[in-house]
Amino acid sequence: MRLIIFGGTPGSGKTSIIKYVIEELKKDFSIHYIKFDVLATDDDVLIKERLHISTEKRFAGDLCPDHYSALEFPKLIDSHKNKDLLIVETAGLCLRCSPYVDKGLGIVVMNITAGKPSSYGPILTEADIVAINKGDLISQAEREIFRIKLLEVNPKANIIETNGLTGEGSLDLAEAVKNMPHTEGRLILKKSMPSAICGYCYGNKIIDAEPAYERYKKGSALKSLLPNKNCGACGYKSCNEFIRAVLDGLIEKEKCPFVKWDR
């Protein structure tokens, strides 16, 4: 099985490019497509209807979508071992997060009109392939300047020019997938996620240092008791999401079955 992860900001054209790539690959490979998003999407339904492959979607809700996808990767791989290709489309909401793993293929789709490469973080710098999309909207000279600036940020990148309307570049992307190694063994993120554990991470909404710190202390105390399995037995996707719900009074802490609580 091979794991392919598409990153890129909303509106960059990820889904359009992915459709063309799947069209090129589906005759030779069994494919499963997963769309990670925050609240809603129908991309999985549209791809299933158009391309006749298995699809699913997963919503991060109150979690960072890239943290959530990293939590879900082992489960997804274990659930779809019978597939040749596992194609993941991330939400692409955080330029600091890098969703790519060492034994997968990381592809970032960049809208060439949406800003200079130096303003992007690990979502660009850690990508194996950069698909430059919407290049037809600017001049050839501007495209060349963009390419030079891109290579300054990620000198190892394989750059492929794409077009989500015509399918340009999809053959090259499909060929890269065919030539990538199989995804086996433990996966390692190419870049660590941002560290941000504070009172706001635990659901505080008051812009004031004292209540934020108090919320952090309560959250940390509860966190120290939990197994951090992120198993979902409590009804929430992660232990941090469960902690927020407990502090908000939405659920009793005893709903975690792995802790013997003092009565």
PDB file of C-alpha atoms in Angstrom:
ATOM      1  CA  MET A   1       0.000   0.000   0.000  1.00  0.00           C
ATOM      2  CA  ARG A   2       1.147   3.541  -0.761  1.00  0.00           C
ATOM      3  CA  LEU A   3       0.118   6.663   1.161  1.00  0.00           C
ATOM      4  CA  ILE A   4      -0.238   9.917  -0.782  1.00  0.00           C
ATOM      5  CA  ILE A   5      -0.999  13.108   1.135  1.00  0.00           C
ATOM      6  CA  PHE A   6      -2.229  16.257  -0.614  1.00  0.00           C
ATOM      7  CA  GLY A   7      -1.831  19.559   1.223  1.00  0.00           C
ATOM      8  CA  GLY A   8      -2.660  23.095   0.164  1.00  0.00           C
ATOM      9  CA  THR A   9      -4.784  26.024   1.231  1.00  0.00           C
ATOM     10  CA  PRO A  10      -8.554  26.107   0.621  1.00  0.00           C
ATOM     11  CA  GLY A  11      -9.240  27.195  -2.943  1.00  0.00           C
ATOM     12  CA  SER A  12      -5.844  26.110  -4.239  1.00  0.00           C
ATOM     13  CA  GLY A  13      -7.461  23.454  -6.427  1.00  0.00           C
ATOM     14  CA  LYS A  14      -6.501  20.318  -4.493  1.00  0.00           C
ATOM     15  CA  THR A  15      -9.713  18.434  -5.134  1.00  0.00           C
ATOM     16  CA  SER A  16      -9.778  19.220  -8.856  1.00  0.00           C
ATOM     17  CA  ILE A  17      -6.199  18.018  -9.279  1.00  0.00           C
ATOM     18  CA  ILE A  18      -6.874  14.889  -7.220  1.00  0.00           C
ATOM     19  CA  LYS A  19      -9.813  13.963  -9.468  1.00  0.00           C
ATOM     20  CA  TYR A  20      -7.587  13.973 -12.538  1.00  0.00           C
ATOM     21  CA  VAL A  21      -4.835  12.025 -10.777  1.00  0.00           C
ATOM     22  CA  ILE A  22      -7.290   9.351  -9.626  1.00  0.00           C
ATOM     23  CA  GLU A  23      -8.662   9.135 -13.162  1.00  0.00           C
ATOM     24  CA  GLU A  24      -5.147   8.311 -14.389  1.00  0.00           C
ATOM     25  CA  LEU A  25      -4.444   5.760 -11.662  1.00  0.00           C
ATOM     26  CA  LYS A  26      -7.687   3.879 -11.091  1.00  0.00           C
ATOM     27  CA  LYS A  27      -7.276   1.535 -14.052  1.00  0.00           C
ATOM     28  CA  ASP A  28      -4.083   0.108 -12.537  1.00  0.00           C
ATOM     29  CA  PHE A  29      -4.646   0.480  -8.782  1.00  0.00           C
ATOM     30  CA  SER A  30      -7.363  -0.007  -6.190  1.00  0.00           C
ATOM     31  CA  ILE A  31      -7.780   3.382  -4.512  1.00  0.00           C
ATOM     32  CA  HIS A  32      -9.372   4.708  -1.340  1.00  0.00           C
ATOM     33  CA  TYR A  33      -9.827   8.485  -0.920  1.00  0.00           C
ATOM     34  CA  ILE A  34     -10.156  10.248   2.446  1.00  0.00           C
ATOM     35  CA  LYS A  35     -11.066  13.912   2.845  1.00  0.00           C
ATOM     36  CA  PHE A  36     -10.213  15.619   6.132  1.00  0.00           C
ATOM     37  CA  ASP A  37     -12.108  18.813   6.844  1.00  0.00           C
ATOM     38  CA  VAL A  38     -13.384  20.834   9.766  1.00  0.00           C
ATOM     39  CA  LEU A  39     -17.174  20.963   9.581  1.00  0.00           C
ATOM     40  CA  ALA A  40     -18.558  19.908   6.198  1.00  0.00           C
ATOM     41  CA  THR A  41     -17.644  18.642   2.737  1.00  0.00           C
ATOM     42  CA  ASP A  42     -19.209  16.669  -0.088  1.00  0.00           C
ATOM     43  CA  ASP A  43     -15.986  16.108  -2.039  1.00  0.00           C
ATOM     44  CA  ASP A  44     -15.954  12.445  -1.046  1.00  0.00           C
ATOM     45  CA  VAL A  45     -19.456  11.937  -2.439  1.00  0.00           C
ATOM     46  CA  LEU A  46     -18.649  13.697  -5.711  1.00  0.00           C
ATOM     47  CA  ILE A  47     -15.455  11.687  -6.225  1.00  0.00           C
ATOM     48  CA  LYS A  48     -17.226   8.426  -5.455  1.00  0.00           C
ATOM     49  CA  GLU A  49     -20.022   9.191  -7.927  1.00  0.00           C
ATOM     50  CA  ARG A  50     -17.709  10.395 -10.676  1.00  0.00           C
ATOM     51  CA  LEU A  51     -14.767   8.011 -10.347  1.00  0.00           C
ATOM     52  CA  HIS A  52     -16.412   4.956  -8.760  1.00  0.00           C
ATOM     53  CA  ILE A  53     -13.853   4.402  -6.000  1.00  0.00           C
ATOM     54  CA  SER A  54     -14.336   4.001  -2.251  1.00  0.00           C
ATOM     55  CA  THR A  55     -14.247   7.262  -0.289  1.00  0.00           C
ATOM     56  CA  GLU A  56     -14.829   8.657   3.179  1.00  0.00           C
ATOM     57  CA  LYS A  57     -14.598  11.920   5.099  1.00  0.00           C
ATOM     58  CA  ARG A  58     -13.515  12.795   8.608  1.00  0.00           C
ATOM     59  CA  PHE A  59     -14.224  16.033  10.457  1.00  0.00           C
ATOM     60  CA  ALA A  60     -11.779  17.517  12.954  1.00  0.00           C
ATOM     61  CA  GLY A  61     -14.384  19.606  14.754  1.00  0.00           C
ATOM     62  CA  ASP A  62     -12.635  21.323  17.675  1.00  0.00           C
ATOM     63  CA  LEU A  63      -9.269  19.766  16.825  1.00  0.00           C
ATOM     64  CA  CYS A  64      -6.565  21.076  14.508  1.00  0.00           C
ATOM     65  CA  PRO A  65      -7.257  19.163  11.262  1.00  0.00           C
ATOM     66  CA  ASP A  66      -3.595  18.236  10.756  1.00  0.00           C
ATOM     67  CA  HIS A  67      -3.184  17.002  14.323  1.00  0.00           C
ATOM     68  CA  TYR A  68      -6.370  15.001  13.848  1.00  0.00           C
ATOM     69  CA  SER A  69      -5.236  13.479  10.555  1.00  0.00           C
ATOM     70  CA  ALA A  70      -1.957  12.371  12.172  1.00  0.00           C
ATOM     71  CA  LEU A  71      -3.966  10.663  14.921  1.00  0.00           C
ATOM     72  CA  GLU A  72      -6.080   8.897  12.309  1.00  0.00           C
ATOM     73  CA  PHE A  73      -3.356   7.704   9.903  1.00  0.00           C
ATOM     74  CA  PRO A  74      -2.615   4.415  11.737  1.00  0.00           C
ATOM     75  CA  LYS A  75      -6.317   3.549  11.852  1.00  0.00           C
ATOM     76  CA  LEU A  76      -6.812   4.388   8.182  1.00  0.00           C
ATOM     77  CA  ILE A  77      -3.852   2.309   7.065  1.00  0.00           C
ATOM     78  CA  ASP A  78      -4.955  -0.622   9.187  1.00  0.00           C
ATOM     79  CA  SER A  79      -8.523  -0.395   7.839  1.00  0.00           C
ATOM     80  CA  HIS A  80      -7.519  -0.259   4.169  1.00  0.00           C
ATOM     81  CA  LYS A  81      -4.627  -2.680   3.862  1.00  0.00           C
ATOM     82  CA  ASN A  82      -6.392  -4.256   0.902  1.00  0.00           C
ATOM     83  CA  LYS A  83      -6.032  -1.056  -1.159  1.00  0.00           C
ATOM     84  CA  ASP A  84      -3.061  -0.211  -3.363  1.00  0.00           C
ATOM     85  CA  LEU A  85      -3.297   3.538  -2.846  1.00  0.00           C
ATOM     86  CA  LEU A  86      -4.550   5.601   0.070  1.00  0.00           C
ATOM     87  CA  ILE A  87      -5.056   9.195  -1.107  1.00  0.00           C
ATOM     88  CA  VAL A  88      -5.560  11.739   1.670  1.00  0.00           C
ATOM     89  CA  GLU A  89      -6.716  15.308   1.108  1.00  0.00           C
ATOM     90  CA  THR A  90      -6.057  17.529   4.110  1.00  0.00           C
ATOM     91  CA  ALA A  91      -7.992  20.631   5.130  1.00  0.00           C
ATOM     92  CA  GLY A  92      -4.916  22.810   4.536  1.00  0.00           C
ATOM     93  CA  LEU A  93      -5.825  25.447   7.103  1.00  0.00           C
ATOM     94  CA  CYS A  94      -2.426  25.761   8.816  1.00  0.00           C
ATOM     95  CA  LEU A  95       0.744  26.677   6.939  1.00  0.00           C
ATOM     96  CA  ARG A  96       2.833  25.794  10.004  1.00  0.00           C
ATOM     97  CA  CYS A  97       1.569  22.212  10.132  1.00  0.00           C
ATOM     98  CA  SER A  98       3.142  19.618   7.873  1.00  0.00           C
ATOM     99  CA  PRO A  99       0.801  16.677   7.261  1.00  0.00           C
ATOM    100  CA  TYR A 100       3.422  14.671   5.341  1.00  0.00           C
ATOM    101  CA  VAL A 101       5.133  11.502   6.577  1.00  0.00           C
ATOM    102  CA  ASP A 102       8.538  10.035   5.799  1.00  0.00           C
ATOM    103  CA  LYS A 103       7.238   6.911   4.053  1.00  0.00           C
ATOM    104  CA  GLY A 104       4.517   8.589   2.022  1.00  0.00           C
ATOM    105  CA  LEU A 105       4.388  11.035  -0.865  1.00  0.00           C
ATOM    106  CA  GLY A 106       3.677  14.630   0.155  1.00  0.00           C
ATOM    107  CA  ILE A 107       2.163  16.858  -2.528  1.00  0.00           C
ATOM    108  CA  VAL A 108       1.285  20.503  -1.927  1.00  0.00           C
ATOM    109  CA  VAL A 109      -1.011  22.231  -4.408  1.00  0.00           C
ATOM    110  CA  MET A 110      -0.238  25.949  -4.566  1.00  0.00           C
ATOM    111  CA  ASN A 111      -2.443  28.649  -6.018  1.00  0.00           C
ATOM    112  CA  ILE A 112       0.168  30.769  -7.793  1.00  0.00           C
ATOM    113  CA  THR A 113      -1.936  33.912  -7.273  1.00  0.00           C
ATOM    114  CA  ALA A 114      -2.361  33.458  -3.517  1.00  0.00           C
ATOM    115  CA  GLY A 115       0.946  34.784  -2.180  1.00  0.00           C
ATOM    116  CA  LYS A 116       4.705  34.439  -2.221  1.00  0.00           C
ATOM    117  CA  PRO A 117       6.331  31.099  -1.292  1.00  0.00           C
ATOM    118  CA  SER A 118       8.298  32.637   1.590  1.00  0.00           C
ATOM    119  CA  SER A 119       5.022  33.177   3.462  1.00  0.00           C
ATOM    120  CA  TYR A 120       4.399  29.421   3.544  1.00  0.00           C
ATOM    121  CA  GLY A 121       5.795  27.151   6.236  1.00  0.00           C
ATOM    122  CA  PRO A 122       6.244  23.362   6.477  1.00  0.00           C
ATOM    123  CA  ILE A 123       3.180  22.682   4.335  1.00  0.00           C
ATOM    124  CA  LEU A 124       5.475  23.810   1.484  1.00  0.00           C
ATOM    125  CA  THR A 125       9.007  23.275   2.770  1.00  0.00           C
ATOM    126  CA  GLU A 126       8.434  19.597   3.618  1.00  0.00           C
ATOM    127  CA  ALA A 127       6.540  18.647   0.438  1.00  0.00           C
ATOM    128  CA  ASP A 128       8.082  16.175  -2.001  1.00  0.00           C
ATOM    129  CA  ILE A 129       6.176  17.629  -4.945  1.00  0.00           C
ATOM    130  CA  VAL A 130       4.878  21.151  -5.482  1.00  0.00           C
ATOM    131  CA  ALA A 131       1.967  21.355  -7.909  1.00  0.00           C
ATOM    132  CA  ILE A 132       1.814  24.959  -9.114  1.00  0.00           C
ATOM    133  CA  ASN A 133      -1.815  25.561 -10.005  1.00  0.00           C
ATOM    134  CA  LYS A 134      -3.635  28.365 -11.849  1.00  0.00           C
ATOM    135  CA  GLY A 135      -0.486  29.461 -13.673  1.00  0.00           C
ATOM    136  CA  ASP A 136      -2.592  30.488 -16.660  1.00  0.00           C
ATOM    137  CA  LEU A 137      -3.784  33.491 -14.648  1.00  0.00           C
ATOM    138  CA  ILE A 138      -0.387  35.218 -14.700  1.00  0.00           C
ATOM    139  CA  SER A 139       2.371  35.876 -17.240  1.00  0.00           C
ATOM    140  CA  GLN A 140       5.238  33.556 -18.140  1.00  0.00           C
ATOM    141  CA  ALA A 141       7.721  35.959 -16.522  1.00  0.00           C
ATOM    142  CA  GLU A 142       5.742  35.942 -13.274  1.00  0.00           C
ATOM    143  CA  ARG A 143       5.621  32.139 -13.329  1.00  0.00           C
ATOM    144  CA  GLU A 144       9.406  31.966 -13.681  1.00  0.00           C
ATOM    145  CA  ILE A 145       9.909  34.366 -10.773  1.00  0.00           C
ATOM    146  CA  PHE A 146       7.507  32.305  -8.662  1.00  0.00           C
ATOM    147  CA  ARG A 147       9.425  29.117  -9.480  1.00  0.00           C
ATOM    148  CA  ILE A 148      12.741  30.718  -8.462  1.00  0.00           C
ATOM    149  CA  LYS A 149      11.280  31.965  -5.177  1.00  0.00           C
ATOM    150  CA  LEU A 150       9.730  28.551  -4.532  1.00  0.00           C
ATOM    151  CA  LEU A 151      13.058  26.753  -4.940  1.00  0.00           C
ATOM    152  CA  GLU A 152      14.620  29.166  -2.462  1.00  0.00           C
ATOM    153  CA  VAL A 153      12.130  27.902   0.121  1.00  0.00           C
ATOM    154  CA  ASN A 154      12.146  24.214  -0.884  1.00  0.00           C
ATOM    155  CA  PRO A 155      15.210  23.482  -3.059  1.00  0.00           C
ATOM    156  CA  LYS A 156      14.551  19.730  -3.141  1.00  0.00           C
ATOM    157  CA  ALA A 157      11.005  20.051  -4.494  1.00  0.00           C
ATOM    158  CA  ASN A 158       9.889  18.397  -7.701  1.00  0.00           C
ATOM    159  CA  ILE A 159       7.846  21.150  -9.364  1.00  0.00           C
ATOM    160  CA  ILE A 160       4.927  20.226 -11.605  1.00  0.00           C
ATOM    161  CA  GLU A 161       2.708  22.818 -13.284  1.00  0.00           C
ATOM    162  CA  THR A 162      -0.956  21.846 -13.082  1.00  0.00           C
ATOM    163  CA  ASN A 163      -4.371  23.056 -14.141  1.00  0.00           C
ATOM    164  CA  GLY A 164      -7.463  21.901 -12.298  1.00  0.00           C
ATOM    165  CA  LEU A 165      -9.707  22.705 -15.270  1.00  0.00           C
ATOM    166  CA  THR A 166      -7.806  20.922 -18.039  1.00  0.00           C
ATOM    167  CA  GLY A 167      -5.977  18.244 -16.064  1.00  0.00           C
ATOM    168  CA  GLU A 168      -2.535  19.502 -17.080  1.00  0.00           C
ATOM    169  CA  GLY A 169       0.155  17.921 -14.897  1.00  0.00           C
ATOM    170  CA  SER A 170      -1.974  14.990 -13.734  1.00  0.00           C
ATOM    171  CA  LEU A 171       0.034  12.504 -15.815  1.00  0.00           C
ATOM    172  CA  ASP A 172       3.260  13.625 -14.144  1.00  0.00           C
ATOM    173  CA  LEU A 173       1.687  13.403 -10.687  1.00  0.00           C
ATOM    174  CA  ALA A 174       0.313   9.939 -11.450  1.00  0.00           C
ATOM    175  CA  GLU A 175       3.753   8.825 -12.635  1.00  0.00           C
ATOM    176  CA  ALA A 176       5.291  10.044  -9.367  1.00  0.00           C
ATOM    177  CA  VAL A 177       2.763   7.953  -7.444  1.00  0.00           C
ATOM    178  CA  LYS A 178       3.580   4.882  -9.525  1.00  0.00           C
ATOM    179  CA  ASN A 179       7.292   5.292  -8.815  1.00  0.00           C
ATOM    180  CA  MET A 180       7.051   5.916  -5.061  1.00  0.00           C
ATOM    181  CA  PRO A 181       8.010   3.122  -2.621  1.00  0.00           C
ATOM    182  CA  HIS A 182       5.432   1.212  -0.603  1.00  0.00           C
ATOM    183  CA  THR A 183       4.407   2.634   2.761  1.00  0.00           C
ATOM    184  CA  GLU A 184       5.537   0.160   5.407  1.00  0.00           C
ATOM    185  CA  GLY A 185       6.472   0.260   9.087  1.00  0.00           C
ATOM    186  CA  ARG A 186       6.184   3.105  11.566  1.00  0.00           C
ATOM    187  CA  LEU A 187       5.425   6.512  10.072  1.00  0.00           C
ATOM    188  CA  ILE A 188       7.257   9.660  11.154  1.00  0.00           C
ATOM    189  CA  LEU A 189       6.053  13.191  10.469  1.00  0.00           C
ATOM    190  CA  LYS A 190       8.506  15.155   8.348  1.00  0.00           C
ATOM    191  CA  LYS A 191       8.103  18.119  10.697  1.00  0.00           C
ATOM    192  CA  SER A 192       6.806  18.282  14.258  1.00  0.00           C
ATOM    193  CA  MET A 193       3.457  19.973  14.795  1.00  0.00           C
ATOM    194  CA  PRO A 194       3.260  23.407  16.482  1.00  0.00           C
ATOM    195  CA  SER A 195       3.336  23.281  20.264  1.00  0.00           C
ATOM    196  CA  ALA A 196       0.337  25.111  21.693  1.00  0.00           C
ATOM    197  CA  ILE A 197      -1.041  23.796  24.957  1.00  0.00           C
ATOM    198  CA  CYS A 198      -2.638  26.642  26.873  1.00  0.00           C
ATOM    199  CA  GLY A 199      -5.938  27.608  28.419  1.00  0.00           C
ATOM    200  CA  TYR A 200      -7.338  28.450  24.990  1.00  0.00           C
ATOM    201  CA  CYS A 201      -6.468  24.958  23.760  1.00  0.00           C
ATOM    202  CA  TYR A 202      -8.650  23.663  26.574  1.00  0.00           C
ATOM    203  CA  GLY A 203     -11.572  25.847  25.518  1.00  0.00           C
ATOM    204  CA  ASN A 204     -11.076  29.133  27.381  1.00  0.00           C
ATOM    205  CA  LYS A 205     -12.689  32.066  25.536  1.00  0.00           C
ATOM    206  CA  ILE A 206     -11.957  34.941  27.919  1.00  0.00           C
ATOM    207  CA  ILE A 207      -9.131  37.190  26.727  1.00  0.00           C
ATOM    208  CA  ASP A 208      -7.432  37.535  30.077  1.00  0.00           C
ATOM    209  CA  ALA A 209      -4.292  35.909  31.464  1.00  0.00           C
ATOM    210  CA  GLU A 210      -5.757  34.749  34.784  1.00  0.00           C
ATOM    211  CA  PRO A 211      -8.791  32.748  33.541  1.00  0.00           C
ATOM    212  CA  ALA A 212      -6.679  31.368  30.708  1.00  0.00           C
ATOM    213  CA  TYR A 213      -4.111  30.119  33.224  1.00  0.00           C
ATOM    214  CA  GLU A 214      -6.784  28.679  35.527  1.00  0.00           C
ATOM    215  CA  ARG A 215      -8.316  26.806  32.608  1.00  0.00           C
ATOM    216  CA  TYR A 216      -4.871  25.517  31.655  1.00  0.00           C
ATOM    217  CA  LYS A 217      -4.223  24.255  35.206  1.00  0.00           C
ATOM    218  CA  LYS A 218      -7.552  22.411  35.317  1.00  0.00           C
ATOM    219  CA  GLY A 219      -6.986  20.931  31.880  1.00  0.00           C
ATOM    220  CA  SER A 220      -3.426  19.862  32.704  1.00  0.00           C
ATOM    221  CA  ALA A 221      -4.533  18.219  35.952  1.00  0.00           C
ATOM    222  CA  LEU A 222      -7.144  16.185  34.101  1.00  0.00           C
ATOM    223  CA  LYS A 223      -4.714  15.440  31.270  1.00  0.00           C
ATOM    224  CA  SER A 224      -2.239  13.895  33.737  1.00  0.00           C
ATOM    225  CA  LEU A 225      -4.857  11.301  34.714  1.00  0.00           C
ATOM    226  CA  LEU A 226      -5.874  10.237  31.219  1.00  0.00           C
ATOM    227  CA  PRO A 227      -4.108   7.519  29.194  1.00  0.00           C
ATOM    228  CA  ASN A 228      -3.859   9.699  26.053  1.00  0.00           C
ATOM    229  CA  LYS A 229      -5.056   6.785  23.939  1.00  0.00           C
ATOM    230  CA  ASN A 230      -7.309   8.998  21.787  1.00  0.00           C
ATOM    231  CA  CYS A 231      -9.452   5.887  21.462  1.00  0.00           C
ATOM    232  CA  GLY A 232     -12.879   7.513  21.229  1.00  0.00           C
ATOM    233  CA  ALA A 233     -14.419   5.343  23.955  1.00  0.00           C
ATOM    234  CA  CYS A 234     -15.717   8.500  25.670  1.00  0.00           C
ATOM    235  CA  GLY A 235     -17.449   9.645  22.494  1.00  0.00           C
ATOM    236  CA  TYR A 236     -14.820  12.226  21.552  1.00  0.00           C
ATOM    237  CA  LYS A 237     -12.057  11.914  18.955  1.00  0.00           C
ATOM    238  CA  SER A 238      -9.186  12.780  21.296  1.00  0.00           C
ATOM    239  CA  CYS A 239      -8.360  13.110  24.985  1.00  0.00           C
ATOM    240  CA  ASN A 240      -7.893  16.883  24.595  1.00  0.00           C
ATOM    241  CA  GLU A 241     -11.358  17.219  23.085  1.00  0.00           C
ATOM    242  CA  PHE A 242     -12.740  15.157  25.989  1.00  0.00           C
ATOM    243  CA  ILE A 243     -10.995  17.458  28.491  1.00  0.00           C
ATOM    244  CA  ARG A 244     -12.587  20.521  26.900  1.00  0.00           C
ATOM    245  CA  ALA A 245     -16.004  18.893  27.119  1.00  0.00           C
ATOM    246  CA  VAL A 246     -15.484  18.040  30.809  1.00  0.00           C
ATOM    247  CA  LEU A 247     -14.404  21.598  31.631  1.00  0.00           C
ATOM    248  CA  ASP A 248     -17.420  22.945  29.720  1.00  0.00           C
ATOM    249  CA  GLY A 249     -19.742  20.674  31.698  1.00  0.00           C
ATOM    250  CA  LEU A 250     -20.828  18.718  28.621  1.00  0.00           C
ATOM    251  CA  ILE A 251     -19.734  15.314  29.921  1.00  0.00           C
ATOM    252  CA  GLU A 252     -18.660  13.728  33.202  1.00  0.00           C
ATOM    253  CA  LYS A 253     -14.996  12.840  33.547  1.00  0.00           C
ATOM    254  CA  GLU A 254     -16.029   9.333  34.590  1.00  0.00           C
ATOM    255  CA  LYS A 255     -16.940   8.653  30.957  1.00  0.00           C
ATOM    256  CA  CYS A 256     -13.281   7.787  30.389  1.00  0.00           C
ATOM    257  CA  PRO A 257     -13.247   4.024  31.101  1.00  0.00           C
ATOM    258  CA  PHE A 258      -9.479   3.797  31.585  1.00  0.00           C
ATOM    259  CA  VAL A 259      -9.239   5.746  34.852  1.00  0.00           C
ATOM    260  CA  LYS A 260     -10.377   4.619  38.299  1.00  0.00           C
ATOM    261  CA  TRP A 261     -11.833   7.850  39.583  1.00  0.00           C
ATOM    262  CA  ASP A 262     -12.034   8.647  43.296  1.00  0.00           C
ATOM    263  CA  ARG A 263     -15.614   9.054  44.391  1.00  0.00           C
TER     264      ARG A 263
END
